Amino acid sequence: MDNLTSTPVPSDGPIGFFQSMLDSIISQIPFWQDILLPALWDGLWVTMQLVIMTAPLGFLLGLLVAVSRVYGPAPVKWLAQLYVIFFRGCPLLVLLFILYFGLPSIGIVLGSFMSALVGFILCNSAYNSEYLRGALQSIKRGQLLAARSLGMTKAQGVLYVVVPQALRRALPGVSNEFIYLIKYSSLAYVVAVIELTGAAKIIASKYFMYFEAFAAVGIFYLVLVTITTFGVTWLEKKYAIPGVSGAAVKTEKGK
Amino acid sequence: MFESISAVTNSAGYILGGVGVTLLLVGLSLFIGFICGIVLTLGQVYGPALVRRFVGVYVWFFRGLPNIVLLFLFYFALFPFMGFDMPAFGVAVTVLGLRSAAYQSQIFRGAIQSLSDGQMLAARSLGMTRWQAIRSIILPQSLRLSLPGWSNEYPVLLTDSSVAYVIGVAELLTRTSQVISRTGEPMILYLTCAVIFILLNYGGMMIIQYVEKKVRIPGFGNNEAECL
Amino acid sequence: MSDVPILKVENLCKSYGDLEVLKSVSFEVRKGEKKVFVGPSGTGKSTLLRCINQLTAPDSGFVYLNGEEIVHSGKKINAYRQKMGMVFQNFNLFDHLTAVRNVELALLKVKKMDRKSAREKAMYELEQVGMADRADFYPAQLSGGQAQRVSIARALAMDPEVMLFDEPTSALDPELKREVMEVMRTLAAQGMTCIVVTHEMKFATSFATEIYLMEKGEIVEHGPPSEIPTSPNFVKTRAFMGSYADE
Ligand SMILES: Nc1ncnc2c1ncn2[C@@H]1O[C@H](COP(=O)(O)OP(=O)(O)OP(=O)(O)O)[C@@H](O)[C@H]1O
Ligand SMILES: [Mg+2]
């Protein structure tokens, strides 16, 4: 805001301007090196912990909910449906507030990190369950019938025949959700977890370096998300079954 | 118990006012996202190489960053740096709208690419200009095909809109929190807030489904476009 | 009377990468003539039609419409295209519009007619192809033959001087082929100038004023329908054209 006063207009043309920009960048190096980046690395570690702990649990819980919705007896089905409606419809931020501020008022204290983790798992599982349900329902009835005809119980048929096929079909959705998870993990900041975003915010307000802090944390997220996207695409290709997923056929025509 | 109930009822008006702010935030963001999304898509599909590159970077940027970081970046850094004195609500609408544009443009691009080349050829063979063909053939068709993808955009924006809390926009969640800091009862009030969001979510979806049914065209969209 | 042909194609060439699809194709069409192009798959017949109305840009060569060169006509091409109606193998009806709106759309947007006269004109053209009773049906609700008749009406509505047909019947069942051919015959009887690509030999011989045999991007032979089907060239290539129906 105070650019005009803080950066004096150079009198000796473009070279001087360049010089003064360079100076101001060099003068910032200690700030980046000693303060901002170390804080962000610590934050990154917390973000990774949140994401890596949420992903498998959110997936398994999602699978449980999906199987309950498709194959469970009526009351279980309804319960699973209610679960999905609530945790998909409730903004994650509101959920985190319920866990962090609401639960203590009825005597359950989870703490910052736990509140975030539980919130993420509940939300992530609800979204995953929708992809998994769609995938389960897309497997032809004949598959389960064939399994039953071999003498498997319904549970065995679902577990050994239907679920493995469905998992491959749900992979694109689930891996998309994983990428969302990385981004939504930033909400943990609001319940006082000092992950990437939290770390950046603290430094930004402490040193009045808003632009630098948020630009830097933005780059962290972009790199994280981009690498993960590549990884996920690679995984999807590797585990594609010819003729099963929709991604198999390429029909792009040159213009 | 009586206290809690009166806490809810006393502040009901204020909290419900937040519903209006939330819906306005969502509505404006959807609208901005729609307009900018169409422009981005047309640039990406029909534009010159430089424009296509720009759209690619735009989409990568807005889809790669968390909402909260985008809000902080625009609110504390970008807008002040550029000398805009934008109120928090305006920042939230801008950020959510530009972000939604990135997502909407990709929904839209998928739809355009699924149309058969023959539609454009037939239009041009009748003497339409490229722009006429885009306007009266490609857009109406791809907009309809995009509807299912879009019905997803509303709940996403609705739940995301609560993030505007972090820059103090007086929407539903912010107001709920303000009331809680005065009267206590976090559990009941946050649950109420959750239920309101859920109702808005499913209510909105019902309206969208109704619209989808209204603009349906027999045999269009549910069968693969023929391309022999 | 006039010496200027409606359409004149001169040394048209087109390659896709290394593949030469058209190798210097030339011919002329005069008013009322019916030129029918036959030949094996992939010899560039569709490409030729598209190069005529510039849906595909040729690499070199010229196309004259009523004596005016149109390959390098820039924006004016949209006006020229109206004079060359095109009918596609797979119809390409606008899937989001009813039959009558398919026909009237270009009248409104390109010819800038008012709604009432556009609707009248569209209904008239639909009647000509026997589709007036299906005016409010969407493409997906029409049979292939009906859809193709609507697409003919759509092209006719622009009052073209020449019609380009690219295998108009090959996506259709035999029964439906006949109704489309019937429409084309009526059109021909009214004096419409036509360029037709087809695999239907019997139709070709009865419809054409002249048949062109294309092979590997070149016109290898042309002549009246009484000669071509028995020419040595045709008999030779015919062996490679399994799909040619005698009917
Ligand atoms: N857009 C394109 N890009 C690359 N190659 C093309 C393109 N369009 C056509 N071709 C090639 O050009 C050749 C001629 O195609 P064209 O469609 O003109 O043949 P055709 O004589 O109409 O065949 P058919 O009887 O099967 O319709 C084919 O080998 C085809 O693969
Ligand atoms: Mg062809």
Short mmCIF file of C-alpha atoms in Angstrom, two decimals, chain C residues 18-118:
data_model
loop_
_atom_site.label_atom_id
_atom_site.label_comp_id
_atom_site.label_asym_id
_atom_site.label_seq_id
_atom_site.Cartn_x
_atom_site.Cartn_y
_atom_site.Cartn_z
CA ASP C 18 2.12 -37.44 -46.30
CA LEU C 19 -1.19 -38.71 -47.57
CA GLU C 20 -2.24 -37.10 -50.84
CA VAL C 21 -6.01 -37.26 -50.69
CA LEU C 22 -6.76 -35.10 -53.75
CA LYS C 23 -4.31 -34.96 -56.65
CA SER C 24 -5.28 -32.13 -58.94
CA VAL C 25 -8.97 -32.74 -59.44
CA SER C 26 -10.79 -30.69 -62.08
CA PHE C 27 -14.35 -30.71 -63.47
CA GLU C 28 -17.26 -28.43 -64.34
CA VAL C 29 -20.94 -28.48 -63.54
CA ARG C 30 -23.56 -26.68 -65.59
CA LYS C 31 -27.07 -25.77 -64.59
CA GLY C 32 -29.32 -28.77 -64.19
CA GLU C 33 -26.55 -31.34 -64.48
CA LYS C 34 -26.30 -34.27 -62.08
CA LYS C 35 -22.72 -35.37 -61.47
CA VAL C 36 -22.31 -38.60 -59.55
CA PHE C 37 -18.96 -39.60 -58.02
CA VAL C 38 -18.21 -43.25 -57.35
CA GLY C 39 -15.07 -45.01 -56.25
CA PRO C 40 -13.51 -47.08 -53.47
CA SER C 41 -13.50 -46.00 -49.84
CA GLY C 42 -10.85 -43.49 -48.82
CA THR C 43 -10.21 -42.11 -52.31
CA GLY C 44 -11.12 -38.60 -51.25
CA LYS C 45 -14.73 -38.21 -52.39
CA SER C 46 -15.89 -36.65 -49.13
CA THR C 47 -12.78 -34.51 -49.05
CA LEU C 48 -13.58 -33.27 -52.54
CA LEU C 49 -17.09 -32.19 -51.55
CA ARG C 50 -15.80 -30.43 -48.47
CA CYS C 51 -13.10 -28.68 -50.44
CA ILE C 52 -15.78 -27.40 -52.79
CA ASN C 53 -17.68 -25.51 -50.08
CA GLN C 54 -14.50 -24.84 -48.10
CA LEU C 55 -15.43 -26.82 -45.00
CA THR C 56 -11.96 -28.18 -45.62
CA ALA C 57 -9.38 -25.76 -47.00
CA PRO C 58 -7.66 -27.19 -50.10
CA ASP C 59 -3.86 -26.87 -50.33
CA SER C 60 -4.03 -25.49 -53.83
CA GLY C 61 -6.41 -25.15 -56.75
CA PHE C 62 -9.51 -23.08 -57.39
CA VAL C 63 -13.26 -23.37 -57.10
CA TYR C 64 -15.46 -21.00 -59.11
CA LEU C 65 -19.10 -20.49 -58.26
CA ASN C 66 -20.86 -18.69 -61.13
CA GLY C 67 -17.45 -17.55 -62.27
CA GLU C 68 -16.38 -16.15 -58.91
CA GLU C 69 -13.36 -17.69 -57.24
CA ILE C 70 -14.28 -18.77 -53.71
CA VAL C 71 -11.21 -20.53 -52.29
CA HIS C 72 -9.67 -17.25 -51.21
CA SER C 73 -12.86 -15.35 -50.57
CA GLY C 74 -12.33 -14.85 -46.81
CA LYS C 75 -15.50 -13.91 -44.95
CA LYS C 76 -17.59 -13.90 -48.13
CA ILE C 77 -17.44 -17.70 -48.05
CA ASN C 78 -20.50 -17.73 -45.77
CA ALA C 79 -22.55 -16.13 -48.52
CA TYR C 80 -21.22 -18.62 -51.11
CA ARG C 81 -21.94 -21.58 -48.86
CA GLN C 82 -25.63 -20.70 -48.79
CA LYS C 83 -25.70 -21.33 -52.52
CA MET C 84 -24.24 -24.82 -52.08
CA GLY C 85 -26.55 -26.99 -49.99
CA MET C 86 -24.82 -29.89 -48.30
CA VAL C 87 -26.27 -33.19 -47.16
CA PHE C 88 -24.18 -35.39 -44.89
CA GLN C 89 -23.96 -39.15 -44.60
CA ASN C 90 -24.96 -39.05 -40.94
CA PHE C 91 -27.47 -36.18 -41.33
CA ASN C 92 -25.90 -33.89 -38.71
CA LEU C 93 -29.26 -32.48 -37.73
CA PHE C 94 -28.92 -30.08 -34.81
CA ASP C 95 -29.77 -32.42 -31.98
CA HIS C 96 -31.25 -29.80 -29.69
CA LEU C 97 -33.78 -28.44 -32.20
CA THR C 98 -37.02 -29.84 -33.60
CA ALA C 99 -37.25 -30.62 -37.30
CA VAL C 100 -38.86 -27.32 -38.22
CA ARG C 101 -36.44 -25.30 -36.09
CA ASN C 102 -33.54 -27.13 -37.75
CA VAL C 103 -34.81 -25.85 -41.07
CA GLU C 104 -35.61 -22.31 -39.96
CA LEU C 105 -32.50 -21.62 -37.88
CA ALA C 106 -30.23 -20.52 -40.71
CA LEU C 107 -33.12 -18.58 -42.27
CA LEU C 108 -33.31 -16.53 -39.08
CA LYS C 109 -29.63 -16.21 -38.28
CA VAL C 110 -28.05 -16.11 -41.71
CA LYS C 111 -30.77 -14.83 -44.03
CA LYS C 112 -32.16 -12.65 -41.21
CA MET C 113 -35.74 -13.44 -42.20
CA ASP C 114 -38.50 -12.53 -39.78
CA ARG C 115 -39.97 -15.31 -37.66
CA LYS C 116 -43.20 -15.63 -39.58
CA SER C 117 -41.80 -15.94 -43.06
CA ALA C 118 -38.97 -18.18 -41.82
#
